JSON list of C-alpha atoms and ligand atoms in Angstrom, two decimals:
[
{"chain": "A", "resi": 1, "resn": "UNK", "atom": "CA", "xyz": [0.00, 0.00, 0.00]},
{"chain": "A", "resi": 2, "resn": "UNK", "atom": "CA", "xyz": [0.92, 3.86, -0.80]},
{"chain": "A", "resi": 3, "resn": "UNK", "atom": "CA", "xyz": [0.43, 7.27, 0.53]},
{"chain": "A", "resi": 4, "resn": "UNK", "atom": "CA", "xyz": [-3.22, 7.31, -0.22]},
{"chain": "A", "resi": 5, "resn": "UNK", "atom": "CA", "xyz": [-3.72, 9.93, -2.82]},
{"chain": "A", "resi": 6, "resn": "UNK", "atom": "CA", "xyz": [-7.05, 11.46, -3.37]},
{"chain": "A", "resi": 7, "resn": "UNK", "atom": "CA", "xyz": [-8.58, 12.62, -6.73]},
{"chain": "A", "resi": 8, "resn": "UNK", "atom": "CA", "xyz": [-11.47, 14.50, -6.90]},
{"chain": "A", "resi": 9, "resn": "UNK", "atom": "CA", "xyz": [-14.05, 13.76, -9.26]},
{"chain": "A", "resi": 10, "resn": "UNK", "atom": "CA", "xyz": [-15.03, 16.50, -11.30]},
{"chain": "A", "resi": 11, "resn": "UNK", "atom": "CA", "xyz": [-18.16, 15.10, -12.70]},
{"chain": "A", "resi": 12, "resn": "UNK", "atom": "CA", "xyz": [-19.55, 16.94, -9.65]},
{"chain": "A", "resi": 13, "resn": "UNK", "atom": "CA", "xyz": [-18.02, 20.47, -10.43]},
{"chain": "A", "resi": 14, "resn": "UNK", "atom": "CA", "xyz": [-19.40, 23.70, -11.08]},
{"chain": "A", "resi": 15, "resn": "UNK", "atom": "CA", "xyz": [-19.35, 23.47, -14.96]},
{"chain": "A", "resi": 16, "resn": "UNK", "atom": "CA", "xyz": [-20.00, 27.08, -15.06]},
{"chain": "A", "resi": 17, "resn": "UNK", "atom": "CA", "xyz": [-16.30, 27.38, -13.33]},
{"chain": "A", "resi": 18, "resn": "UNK", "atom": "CA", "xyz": [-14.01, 24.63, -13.93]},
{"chain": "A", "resi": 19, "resn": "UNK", "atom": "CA", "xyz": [-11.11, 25.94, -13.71]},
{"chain": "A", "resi": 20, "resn": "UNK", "atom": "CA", "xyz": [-11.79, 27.67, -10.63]},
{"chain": "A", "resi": 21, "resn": "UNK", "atom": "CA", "xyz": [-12.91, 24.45, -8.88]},
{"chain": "A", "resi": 22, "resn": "UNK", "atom": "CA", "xyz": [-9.71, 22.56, -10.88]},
{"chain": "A", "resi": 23, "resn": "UNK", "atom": "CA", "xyz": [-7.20, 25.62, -9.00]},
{"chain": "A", "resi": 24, "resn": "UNK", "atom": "CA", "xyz": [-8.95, 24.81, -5.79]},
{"chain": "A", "resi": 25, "resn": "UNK", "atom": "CA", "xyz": [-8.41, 21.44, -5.74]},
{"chain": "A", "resi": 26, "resn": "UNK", "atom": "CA", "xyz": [-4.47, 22.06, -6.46]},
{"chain": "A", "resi": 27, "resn": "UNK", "atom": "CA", "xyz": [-4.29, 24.75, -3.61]},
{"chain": "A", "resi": 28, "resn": "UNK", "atom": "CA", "xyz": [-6.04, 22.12, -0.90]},
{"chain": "A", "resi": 29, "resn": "UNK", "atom": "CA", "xyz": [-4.07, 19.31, -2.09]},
{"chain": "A", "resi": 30, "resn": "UNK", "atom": "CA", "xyz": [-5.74, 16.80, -4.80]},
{"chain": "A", "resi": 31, "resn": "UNK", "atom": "CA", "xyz": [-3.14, 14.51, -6.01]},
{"chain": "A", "resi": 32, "resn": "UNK", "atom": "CA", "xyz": [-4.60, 13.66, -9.01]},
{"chain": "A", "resi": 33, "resn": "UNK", "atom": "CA", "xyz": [-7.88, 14.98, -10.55]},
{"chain": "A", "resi": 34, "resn": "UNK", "atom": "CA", "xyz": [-10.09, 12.43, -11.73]},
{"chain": "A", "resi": 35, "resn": "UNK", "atom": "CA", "xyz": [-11.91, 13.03, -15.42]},
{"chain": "A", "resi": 36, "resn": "UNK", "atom": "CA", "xyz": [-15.32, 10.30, -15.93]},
{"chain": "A", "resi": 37, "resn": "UNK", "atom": "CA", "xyz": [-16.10, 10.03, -19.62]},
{"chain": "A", "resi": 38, "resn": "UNK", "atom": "CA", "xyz": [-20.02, 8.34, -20.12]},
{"chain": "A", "resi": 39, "resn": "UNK", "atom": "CA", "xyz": [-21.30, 7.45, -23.88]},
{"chain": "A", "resi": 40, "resn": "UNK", "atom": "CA", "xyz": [-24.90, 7.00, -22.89]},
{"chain": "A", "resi": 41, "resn": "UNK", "atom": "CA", "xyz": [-24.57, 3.32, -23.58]},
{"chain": "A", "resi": 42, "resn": "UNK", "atom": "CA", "xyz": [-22.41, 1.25, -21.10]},
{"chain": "A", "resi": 43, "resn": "UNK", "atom": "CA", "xyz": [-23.65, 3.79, -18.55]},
{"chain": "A", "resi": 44, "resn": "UNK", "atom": "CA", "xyz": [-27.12, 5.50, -18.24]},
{"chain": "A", "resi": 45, "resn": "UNK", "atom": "CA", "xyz": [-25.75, 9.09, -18.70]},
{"chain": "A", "resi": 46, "resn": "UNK", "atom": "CA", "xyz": [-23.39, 11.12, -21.06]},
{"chain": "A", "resi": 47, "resn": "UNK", "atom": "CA", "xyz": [-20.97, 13.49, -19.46]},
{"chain": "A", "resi": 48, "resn": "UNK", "atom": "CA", "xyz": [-17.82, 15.12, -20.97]},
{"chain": "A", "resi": 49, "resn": "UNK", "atom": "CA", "xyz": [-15.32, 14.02, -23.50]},
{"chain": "A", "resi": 50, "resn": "UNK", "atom": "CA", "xyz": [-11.87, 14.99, -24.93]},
{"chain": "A", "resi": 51, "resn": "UNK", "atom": "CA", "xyz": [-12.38, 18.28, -25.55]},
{"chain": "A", "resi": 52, "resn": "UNK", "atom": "CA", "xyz": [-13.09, 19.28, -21.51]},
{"chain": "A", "resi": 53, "resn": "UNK", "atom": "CA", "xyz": [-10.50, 16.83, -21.18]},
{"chain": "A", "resi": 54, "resn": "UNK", "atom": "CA", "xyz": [-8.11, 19.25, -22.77]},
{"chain": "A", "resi": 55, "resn": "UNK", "atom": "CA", "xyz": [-9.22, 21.98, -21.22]},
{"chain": "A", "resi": 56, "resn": "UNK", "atom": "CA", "xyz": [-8.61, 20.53, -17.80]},
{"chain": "A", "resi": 57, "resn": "UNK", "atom": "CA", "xyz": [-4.96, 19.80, -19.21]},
{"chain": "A", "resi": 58, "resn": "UNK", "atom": "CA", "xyz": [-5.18, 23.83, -19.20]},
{"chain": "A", "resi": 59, "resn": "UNK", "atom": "CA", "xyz": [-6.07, 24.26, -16.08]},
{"chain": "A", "resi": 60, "resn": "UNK", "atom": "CA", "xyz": [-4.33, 22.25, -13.89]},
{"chain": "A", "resi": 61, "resn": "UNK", "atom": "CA", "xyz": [-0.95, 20.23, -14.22]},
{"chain": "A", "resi": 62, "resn": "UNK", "atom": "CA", "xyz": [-2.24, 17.64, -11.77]},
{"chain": "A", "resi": 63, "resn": "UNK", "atom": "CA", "xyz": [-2.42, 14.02, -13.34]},
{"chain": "A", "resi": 64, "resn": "UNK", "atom": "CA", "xyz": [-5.50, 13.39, -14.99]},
{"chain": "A", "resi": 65, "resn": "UNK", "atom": "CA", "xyz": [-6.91, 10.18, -14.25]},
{"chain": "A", "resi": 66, "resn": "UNK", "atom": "CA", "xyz": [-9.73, 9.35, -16.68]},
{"chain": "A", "resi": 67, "resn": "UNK", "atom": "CA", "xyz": [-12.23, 6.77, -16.51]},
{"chain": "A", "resi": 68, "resn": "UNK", "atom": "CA", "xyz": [-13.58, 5.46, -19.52]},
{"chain": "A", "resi": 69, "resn": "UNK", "atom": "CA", "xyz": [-17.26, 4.38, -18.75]},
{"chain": "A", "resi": 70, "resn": "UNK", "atom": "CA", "xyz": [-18.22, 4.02, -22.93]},
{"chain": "A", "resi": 71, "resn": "UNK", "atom": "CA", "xyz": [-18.44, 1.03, -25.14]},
{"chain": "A", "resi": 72, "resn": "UNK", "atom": "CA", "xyz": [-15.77, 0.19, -27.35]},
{"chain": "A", "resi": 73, "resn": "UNK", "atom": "CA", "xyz": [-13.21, 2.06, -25.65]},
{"chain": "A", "resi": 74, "resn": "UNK", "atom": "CA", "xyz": [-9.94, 1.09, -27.68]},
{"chain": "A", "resi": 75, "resn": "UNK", "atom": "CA", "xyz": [-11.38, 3.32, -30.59]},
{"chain": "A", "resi": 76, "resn": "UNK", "atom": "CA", "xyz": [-10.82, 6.20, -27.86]},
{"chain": "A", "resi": 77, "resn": "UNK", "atom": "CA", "xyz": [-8.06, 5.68, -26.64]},
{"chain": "A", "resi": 78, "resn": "UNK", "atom": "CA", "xyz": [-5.62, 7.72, -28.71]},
{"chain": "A", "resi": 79, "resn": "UNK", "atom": "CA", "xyz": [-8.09, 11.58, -28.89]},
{"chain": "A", "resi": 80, "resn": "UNK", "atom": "CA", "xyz": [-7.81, 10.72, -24.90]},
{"chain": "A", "resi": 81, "resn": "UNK", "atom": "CA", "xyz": [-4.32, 10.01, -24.48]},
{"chain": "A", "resi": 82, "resn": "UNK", "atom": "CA", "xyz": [-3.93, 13.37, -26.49]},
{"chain": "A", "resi": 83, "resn": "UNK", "atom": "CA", "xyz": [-6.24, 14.82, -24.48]},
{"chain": "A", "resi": 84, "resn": "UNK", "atom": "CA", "xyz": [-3.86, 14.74, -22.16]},
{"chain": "A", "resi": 85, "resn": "UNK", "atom": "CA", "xyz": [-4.99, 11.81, -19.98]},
{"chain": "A", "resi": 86, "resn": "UNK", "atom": "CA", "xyz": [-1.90, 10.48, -17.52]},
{"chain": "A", "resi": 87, "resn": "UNK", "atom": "CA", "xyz": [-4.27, 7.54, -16.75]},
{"chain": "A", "resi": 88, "resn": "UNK", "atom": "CA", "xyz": [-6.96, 5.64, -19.02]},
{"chain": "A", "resi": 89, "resn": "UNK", "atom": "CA", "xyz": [-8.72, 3.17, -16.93]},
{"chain": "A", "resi": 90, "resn": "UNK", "atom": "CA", "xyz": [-11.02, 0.37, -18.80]},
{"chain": "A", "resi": 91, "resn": "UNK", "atom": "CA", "xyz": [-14.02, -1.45, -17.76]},
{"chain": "A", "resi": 92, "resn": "UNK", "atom": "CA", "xyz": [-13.22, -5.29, -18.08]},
{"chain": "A", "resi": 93, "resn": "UNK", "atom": "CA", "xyz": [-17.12, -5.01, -19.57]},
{"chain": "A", "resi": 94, "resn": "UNK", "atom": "CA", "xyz": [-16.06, -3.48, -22.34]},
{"chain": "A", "resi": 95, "resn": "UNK", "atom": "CA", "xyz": [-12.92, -4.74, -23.28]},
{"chain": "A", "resi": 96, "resn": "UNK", "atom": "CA", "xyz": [-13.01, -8.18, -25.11]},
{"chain": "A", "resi": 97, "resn": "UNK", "atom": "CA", "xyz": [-9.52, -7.91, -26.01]},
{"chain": "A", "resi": 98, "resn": "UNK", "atom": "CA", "xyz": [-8.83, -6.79, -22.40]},
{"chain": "A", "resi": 99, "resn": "UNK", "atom": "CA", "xyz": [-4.84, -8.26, -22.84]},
{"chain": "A", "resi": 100, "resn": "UNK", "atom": "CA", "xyz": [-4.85, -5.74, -26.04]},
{"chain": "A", "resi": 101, "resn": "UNK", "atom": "CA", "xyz": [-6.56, -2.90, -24.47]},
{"chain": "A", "resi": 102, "resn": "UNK", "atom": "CA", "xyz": [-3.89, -2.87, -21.75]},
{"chain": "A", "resi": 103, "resn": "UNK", "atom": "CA", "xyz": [-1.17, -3.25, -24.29]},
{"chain": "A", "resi": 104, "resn": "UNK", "atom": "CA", "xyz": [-2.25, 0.06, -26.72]},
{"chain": "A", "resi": 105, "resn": "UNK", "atom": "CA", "xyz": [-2.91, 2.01, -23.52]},
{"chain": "A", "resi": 106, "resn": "UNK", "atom": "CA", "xyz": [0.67, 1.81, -22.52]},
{"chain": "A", "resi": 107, "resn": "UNK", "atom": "CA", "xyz": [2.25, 2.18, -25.77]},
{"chain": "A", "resi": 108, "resn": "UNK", "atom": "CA", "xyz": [0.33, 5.54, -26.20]},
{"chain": "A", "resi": 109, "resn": "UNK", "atom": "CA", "xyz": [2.94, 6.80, -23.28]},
{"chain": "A", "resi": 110, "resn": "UNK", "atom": "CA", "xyz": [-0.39, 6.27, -20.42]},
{"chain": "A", "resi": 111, "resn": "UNK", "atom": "CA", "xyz": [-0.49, 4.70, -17.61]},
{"chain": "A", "resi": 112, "resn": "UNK", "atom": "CA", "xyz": [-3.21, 1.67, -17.83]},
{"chain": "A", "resi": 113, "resn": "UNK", "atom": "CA", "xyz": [-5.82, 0.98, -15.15]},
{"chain": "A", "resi": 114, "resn": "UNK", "atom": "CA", "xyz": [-8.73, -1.83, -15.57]},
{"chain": "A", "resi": 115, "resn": "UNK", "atom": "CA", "xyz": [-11.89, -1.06, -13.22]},
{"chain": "A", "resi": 116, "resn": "UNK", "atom": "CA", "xyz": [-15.12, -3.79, -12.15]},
{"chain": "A", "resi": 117, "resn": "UNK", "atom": "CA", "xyz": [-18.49, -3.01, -11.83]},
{"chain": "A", "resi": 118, "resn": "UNK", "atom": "CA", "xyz": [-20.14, -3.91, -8.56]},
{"chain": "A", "resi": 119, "resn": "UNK", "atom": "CA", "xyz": [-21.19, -7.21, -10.30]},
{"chain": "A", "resi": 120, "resn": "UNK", "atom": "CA", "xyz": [-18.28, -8.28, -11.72]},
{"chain": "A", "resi": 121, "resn": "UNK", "atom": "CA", "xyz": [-15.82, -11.03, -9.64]},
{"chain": "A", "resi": 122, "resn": "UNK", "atom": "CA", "xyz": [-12.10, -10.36, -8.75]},
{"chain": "A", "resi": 123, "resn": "UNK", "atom": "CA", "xyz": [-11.20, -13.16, -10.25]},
{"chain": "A", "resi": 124, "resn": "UNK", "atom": "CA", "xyz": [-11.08, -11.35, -14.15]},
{"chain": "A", "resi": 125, "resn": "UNK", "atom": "CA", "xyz": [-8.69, -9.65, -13.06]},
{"chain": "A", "resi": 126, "resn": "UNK", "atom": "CA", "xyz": [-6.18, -12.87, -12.51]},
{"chain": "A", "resi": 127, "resn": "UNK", "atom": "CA", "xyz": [-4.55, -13.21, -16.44]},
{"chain": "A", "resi": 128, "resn": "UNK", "atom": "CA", "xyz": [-3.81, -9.13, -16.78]},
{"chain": "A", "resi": 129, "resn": "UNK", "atom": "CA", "xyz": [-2.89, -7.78, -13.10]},
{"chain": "A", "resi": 130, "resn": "UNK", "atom": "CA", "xyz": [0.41, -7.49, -14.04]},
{"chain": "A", "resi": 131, "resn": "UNK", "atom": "CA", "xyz": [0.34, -5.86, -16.56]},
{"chain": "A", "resi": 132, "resn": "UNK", "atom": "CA", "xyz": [-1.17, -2.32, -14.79]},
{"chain": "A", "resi": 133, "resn": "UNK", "atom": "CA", "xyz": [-0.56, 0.22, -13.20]},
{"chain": "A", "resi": 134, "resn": "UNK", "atom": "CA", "xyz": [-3.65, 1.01, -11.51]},
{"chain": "A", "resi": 135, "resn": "UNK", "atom": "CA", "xyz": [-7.17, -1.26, -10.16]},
{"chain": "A", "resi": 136, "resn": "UNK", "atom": "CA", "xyz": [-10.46, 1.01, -9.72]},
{"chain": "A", "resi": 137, "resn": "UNK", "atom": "CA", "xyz": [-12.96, -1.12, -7.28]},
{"chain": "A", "resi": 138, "resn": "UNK", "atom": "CA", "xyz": [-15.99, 0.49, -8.34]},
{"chain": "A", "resi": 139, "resn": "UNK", "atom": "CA", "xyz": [-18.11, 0.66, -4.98]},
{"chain": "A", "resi": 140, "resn": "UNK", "atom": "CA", "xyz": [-21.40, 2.11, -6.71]},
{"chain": "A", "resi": 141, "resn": "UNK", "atom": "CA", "xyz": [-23.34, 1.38, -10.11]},
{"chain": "A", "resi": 142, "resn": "UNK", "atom": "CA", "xyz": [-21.24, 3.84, -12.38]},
{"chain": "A", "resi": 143, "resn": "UNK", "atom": "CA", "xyz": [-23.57, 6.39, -13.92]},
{"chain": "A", "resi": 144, "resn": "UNK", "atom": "CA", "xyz": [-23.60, 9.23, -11.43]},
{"chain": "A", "resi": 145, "resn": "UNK", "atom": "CA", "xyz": [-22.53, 10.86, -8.79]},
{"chain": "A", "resi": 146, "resn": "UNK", "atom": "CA", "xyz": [-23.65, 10.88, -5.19]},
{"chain": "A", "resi": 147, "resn": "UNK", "atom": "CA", "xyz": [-25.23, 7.38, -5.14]},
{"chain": "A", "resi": 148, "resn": "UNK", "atom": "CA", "xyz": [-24.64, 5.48, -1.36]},
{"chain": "A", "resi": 149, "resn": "UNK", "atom": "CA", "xyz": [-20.85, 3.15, -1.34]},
{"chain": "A", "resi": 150, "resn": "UNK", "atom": "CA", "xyz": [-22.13, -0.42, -1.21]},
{"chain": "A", "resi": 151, "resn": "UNK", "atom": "CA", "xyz": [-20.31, -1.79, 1.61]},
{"chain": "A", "resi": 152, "resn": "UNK", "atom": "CA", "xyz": [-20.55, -5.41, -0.24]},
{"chain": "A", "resi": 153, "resn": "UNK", "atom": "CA", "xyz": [-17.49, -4.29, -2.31]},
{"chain": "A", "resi": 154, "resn": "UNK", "atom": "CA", "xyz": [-14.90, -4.26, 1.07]},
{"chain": "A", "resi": 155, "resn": "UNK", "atom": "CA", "xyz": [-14.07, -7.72, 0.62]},
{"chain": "A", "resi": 156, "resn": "UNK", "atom": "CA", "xyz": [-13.30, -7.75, -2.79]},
{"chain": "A", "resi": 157, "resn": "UNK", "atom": "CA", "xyz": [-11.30, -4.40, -2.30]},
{"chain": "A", "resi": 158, "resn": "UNK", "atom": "CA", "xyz": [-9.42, -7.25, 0.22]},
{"chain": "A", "resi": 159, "resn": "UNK", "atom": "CA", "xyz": [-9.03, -9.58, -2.09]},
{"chain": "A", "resi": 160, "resn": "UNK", "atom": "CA", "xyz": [-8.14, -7.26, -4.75]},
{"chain": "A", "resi": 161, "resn": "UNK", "atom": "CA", "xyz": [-5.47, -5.85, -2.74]},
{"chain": "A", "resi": 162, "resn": "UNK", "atom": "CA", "xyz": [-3.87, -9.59, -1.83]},
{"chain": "A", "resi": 163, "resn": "UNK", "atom": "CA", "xyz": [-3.67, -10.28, -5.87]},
{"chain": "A", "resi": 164, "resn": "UNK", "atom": "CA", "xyz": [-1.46, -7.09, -5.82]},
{"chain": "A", "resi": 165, "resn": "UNK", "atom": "CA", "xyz": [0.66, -7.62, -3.34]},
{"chain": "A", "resi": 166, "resn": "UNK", "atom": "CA", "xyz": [1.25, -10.78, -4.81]},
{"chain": "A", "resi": 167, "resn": "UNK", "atom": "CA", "xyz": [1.84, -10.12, -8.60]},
{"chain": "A", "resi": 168, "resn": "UNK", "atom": "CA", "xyz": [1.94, -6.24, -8.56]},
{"chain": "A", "resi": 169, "resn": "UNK", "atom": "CA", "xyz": [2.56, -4.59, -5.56]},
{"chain": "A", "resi": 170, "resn": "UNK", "atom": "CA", "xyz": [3.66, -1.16, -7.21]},
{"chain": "A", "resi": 171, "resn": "UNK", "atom": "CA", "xyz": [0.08, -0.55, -8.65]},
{"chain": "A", "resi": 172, "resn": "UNK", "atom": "CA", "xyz": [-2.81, 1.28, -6.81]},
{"chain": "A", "resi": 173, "resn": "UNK", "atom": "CA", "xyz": [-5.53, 0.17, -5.54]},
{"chain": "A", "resi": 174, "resn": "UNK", "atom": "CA", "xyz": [-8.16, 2.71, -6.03]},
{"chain": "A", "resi": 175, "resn": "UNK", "atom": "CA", "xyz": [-12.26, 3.34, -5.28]},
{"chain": "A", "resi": 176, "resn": "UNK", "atom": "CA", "xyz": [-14.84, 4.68, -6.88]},
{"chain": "A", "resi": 177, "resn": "UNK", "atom": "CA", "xyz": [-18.36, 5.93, -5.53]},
{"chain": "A", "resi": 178, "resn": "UNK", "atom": "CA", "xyz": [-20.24, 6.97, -2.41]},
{"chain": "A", "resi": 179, "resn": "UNK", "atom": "CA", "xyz": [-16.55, 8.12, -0.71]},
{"chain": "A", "resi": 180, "resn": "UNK", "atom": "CA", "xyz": [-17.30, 10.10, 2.16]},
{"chain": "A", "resi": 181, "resn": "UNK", "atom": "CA", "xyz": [-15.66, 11.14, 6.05]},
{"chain": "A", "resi": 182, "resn": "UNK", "atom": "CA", "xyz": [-17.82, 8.31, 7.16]},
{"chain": "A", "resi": 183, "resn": "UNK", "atom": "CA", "xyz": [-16.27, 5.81, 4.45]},
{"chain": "A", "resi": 184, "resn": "UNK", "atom": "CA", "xyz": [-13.17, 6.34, 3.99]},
{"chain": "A", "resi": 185, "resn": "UNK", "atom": "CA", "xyz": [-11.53, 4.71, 6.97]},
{"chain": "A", "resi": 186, "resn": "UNK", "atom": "CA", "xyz": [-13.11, 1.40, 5.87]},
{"chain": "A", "resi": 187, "resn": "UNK", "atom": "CA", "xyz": [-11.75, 1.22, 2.29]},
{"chain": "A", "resi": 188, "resn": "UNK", "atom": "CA", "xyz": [-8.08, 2.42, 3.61]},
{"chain": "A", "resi": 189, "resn": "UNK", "atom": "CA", "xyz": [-8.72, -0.47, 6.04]},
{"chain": "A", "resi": 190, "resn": "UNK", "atom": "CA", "xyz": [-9.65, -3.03, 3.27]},
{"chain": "A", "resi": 191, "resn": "UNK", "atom": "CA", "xyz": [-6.53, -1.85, 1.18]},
{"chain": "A", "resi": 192, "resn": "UNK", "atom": "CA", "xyz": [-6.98, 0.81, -0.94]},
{"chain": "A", "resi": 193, "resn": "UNK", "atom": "CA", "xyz": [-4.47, 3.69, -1.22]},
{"chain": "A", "resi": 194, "resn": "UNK", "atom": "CA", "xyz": [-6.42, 5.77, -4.07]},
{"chain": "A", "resi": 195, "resn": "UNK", "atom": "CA", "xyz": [-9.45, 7.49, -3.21]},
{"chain": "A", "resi": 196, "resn": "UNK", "atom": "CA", "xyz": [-12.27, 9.13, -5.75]},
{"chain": "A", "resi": 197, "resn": "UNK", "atom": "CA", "xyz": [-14.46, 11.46, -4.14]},
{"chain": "A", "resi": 198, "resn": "UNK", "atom": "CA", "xyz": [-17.33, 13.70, -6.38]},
{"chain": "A", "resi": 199, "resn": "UNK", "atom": "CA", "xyz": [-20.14, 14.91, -3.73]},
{"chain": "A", "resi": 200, "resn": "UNK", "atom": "CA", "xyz": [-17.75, 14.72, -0.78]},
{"chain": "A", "resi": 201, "resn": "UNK", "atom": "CA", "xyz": [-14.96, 17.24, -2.31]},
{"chain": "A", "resi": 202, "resn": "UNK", "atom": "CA", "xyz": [-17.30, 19.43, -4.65]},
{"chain": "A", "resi": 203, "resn": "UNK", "atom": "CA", "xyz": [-20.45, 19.53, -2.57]},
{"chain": "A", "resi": 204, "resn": "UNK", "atom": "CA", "xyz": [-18.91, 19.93, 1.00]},
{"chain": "A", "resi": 205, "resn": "UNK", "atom": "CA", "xyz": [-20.87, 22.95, 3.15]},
{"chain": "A", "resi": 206, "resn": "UNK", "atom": "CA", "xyz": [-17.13, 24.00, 3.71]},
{"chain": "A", "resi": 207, "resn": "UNK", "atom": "CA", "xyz": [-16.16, 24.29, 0.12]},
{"chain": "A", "resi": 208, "resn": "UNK", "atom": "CA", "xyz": [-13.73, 22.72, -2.14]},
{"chain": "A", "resi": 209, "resn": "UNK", "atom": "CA", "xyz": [-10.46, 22.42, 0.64]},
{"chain": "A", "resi": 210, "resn": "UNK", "atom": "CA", "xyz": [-12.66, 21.55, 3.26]},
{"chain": "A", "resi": 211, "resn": "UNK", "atom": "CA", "xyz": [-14.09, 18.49, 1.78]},
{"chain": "A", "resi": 212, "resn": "UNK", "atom": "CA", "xyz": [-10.36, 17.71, 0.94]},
{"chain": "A", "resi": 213, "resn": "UNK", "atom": "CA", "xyz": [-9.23, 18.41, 3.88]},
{"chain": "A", "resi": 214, "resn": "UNK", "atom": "CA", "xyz": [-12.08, 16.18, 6.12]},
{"chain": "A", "resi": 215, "resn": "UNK", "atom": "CA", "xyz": [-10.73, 13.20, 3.56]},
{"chain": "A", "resi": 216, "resn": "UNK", "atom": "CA", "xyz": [-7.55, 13.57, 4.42]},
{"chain": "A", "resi": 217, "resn": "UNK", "atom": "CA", "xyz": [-8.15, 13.85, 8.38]},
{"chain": "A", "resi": 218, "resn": "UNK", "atom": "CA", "xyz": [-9.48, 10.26, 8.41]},
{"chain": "A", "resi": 219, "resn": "UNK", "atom": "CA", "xyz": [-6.46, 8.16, 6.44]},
{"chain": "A", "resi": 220, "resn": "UNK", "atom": "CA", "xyz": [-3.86, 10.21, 7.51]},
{"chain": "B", "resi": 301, "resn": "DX5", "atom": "C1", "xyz": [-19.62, 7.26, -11.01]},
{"chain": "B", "resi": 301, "resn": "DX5", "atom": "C2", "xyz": [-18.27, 7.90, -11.19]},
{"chain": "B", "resi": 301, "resn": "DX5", "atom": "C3", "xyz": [-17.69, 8.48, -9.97]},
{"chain": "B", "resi": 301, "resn": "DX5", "atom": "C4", "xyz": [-18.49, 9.59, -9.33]},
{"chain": "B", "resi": 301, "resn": "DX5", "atom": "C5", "xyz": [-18.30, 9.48, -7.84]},
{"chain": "B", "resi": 301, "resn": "DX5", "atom": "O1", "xyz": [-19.95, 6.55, -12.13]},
{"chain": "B", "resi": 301, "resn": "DX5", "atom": "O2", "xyz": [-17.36, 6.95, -11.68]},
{"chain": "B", "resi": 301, "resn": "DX5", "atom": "O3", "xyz": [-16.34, 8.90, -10.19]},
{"chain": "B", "resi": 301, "resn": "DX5", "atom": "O4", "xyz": [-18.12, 10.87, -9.73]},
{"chain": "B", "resi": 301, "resn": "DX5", "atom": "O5", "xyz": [-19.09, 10.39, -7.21]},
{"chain": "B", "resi": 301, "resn": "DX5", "atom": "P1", "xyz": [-19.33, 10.35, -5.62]},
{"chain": "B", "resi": 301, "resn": "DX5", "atom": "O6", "xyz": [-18.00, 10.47, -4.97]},
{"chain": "B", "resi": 301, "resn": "DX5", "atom": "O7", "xyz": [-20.22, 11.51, -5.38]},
{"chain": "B", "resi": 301, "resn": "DX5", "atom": "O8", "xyz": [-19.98, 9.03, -5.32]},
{"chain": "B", "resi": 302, "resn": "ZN", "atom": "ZN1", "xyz": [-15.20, 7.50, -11.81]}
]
């Protein structure tokens, strides 16, 4: 396990003032910022694609971590790593050619990540961990932000995180949905070190740093 990092999500950002929010999330501490890309097909919504990627590239020279919630992802992969993406993370879902997927992600110059839906077993994972740099436990229905963490996922975060120590220790462990002060202590406990928060950084009564800095409090 790493120094957690945390990476806000902007999907739940003031549109109206991305950069702004994107500067105050540098100035309270993000580590990375984290970019989610819907098609309207894999996932039940449509949200923002390379061109707001680039413009986040703009804003901020924190890593962008971008996860790919659309069908068919490998045709993307390219206009995002141009983009400016320092992360493309996959759904296994999506990706047939998973092995393949992994493989043109890093020779774009990106680091890879592969990510689960709530419904999908560890155990896909087993033939590819190697091979990435970064595992997203997704710990609500990916679609939207502020949905409730479904605590059913804290055992496979533990048994995600013994298949890295194993075969590739280096690579983070990282969660997706329903983070919060209340949650967070769990899914450091069950082995994550790479924390996605939307609601809990971007709609904190305190503001931006606040929500940041209440995340922080817990794991630190
Ligand atoms: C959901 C997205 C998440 C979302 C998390 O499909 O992948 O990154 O922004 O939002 P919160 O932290 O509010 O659950
Ligand atoms: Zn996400």
């Amino acid at each position: 396990m790493q120094t957690p990092v945390i990476a806000p999500s902007i999907l739940s950002a003031d549109f109206t003032r991305l950069g702004a929010d994107l500067q105050a999330c540098q100035t309270a501490g993000a580590d990375w910022i984290h970019v989610d890309v819907m098609d309207g097909h894999f996932v039940p919504n449509m949200t923002i694609g390379p061109l707001v990627l680039e413009a986040c590239r703009r804003a901020t020279p924190l890593p962008l971590d971008v996860h790919l919630m659309i069908e068919k992802p490998e045709q993307m992969l390219e206009t995002f790593a141009k983009a400016g993406a320092a992360r493309l993370t996959v759904h296994v879902e999506t990706c047939p050619h998973l092995h393949r997927t992994i493989q043109q992600i890093r020779a774009l110059g990106v680091k890879p990540g592969v990510t689960l839906n709530p419904s999908t077993p560890a155990v896909l994972l087993k033939e590819i961990i190697h091979m990435v740099d970064l595992v997203l436990v997704m710990t609500v229905n990916p679609g939207f932000g502020g949905q409730n963490f479904i605590a059913e996922m804290l055992p496979k975060i533990t048994e995600i995180r013994a298949m890295l120590d194993s075969s590739n220790p280096a690579a983070w462990l990282e969660v997706d949905g329903g983070i919060s002060e209340s949650t967070i202590a769990l899914i450091r406990a069950a082995g994550a070190d790479a924390f996605v928060a939307g609601n809990a950084v971007f709609k904190h009564p305190g503001g931006i740093a606040a929500g940041i800095k209440a995340l922080r409090r817990v794991i630190s």
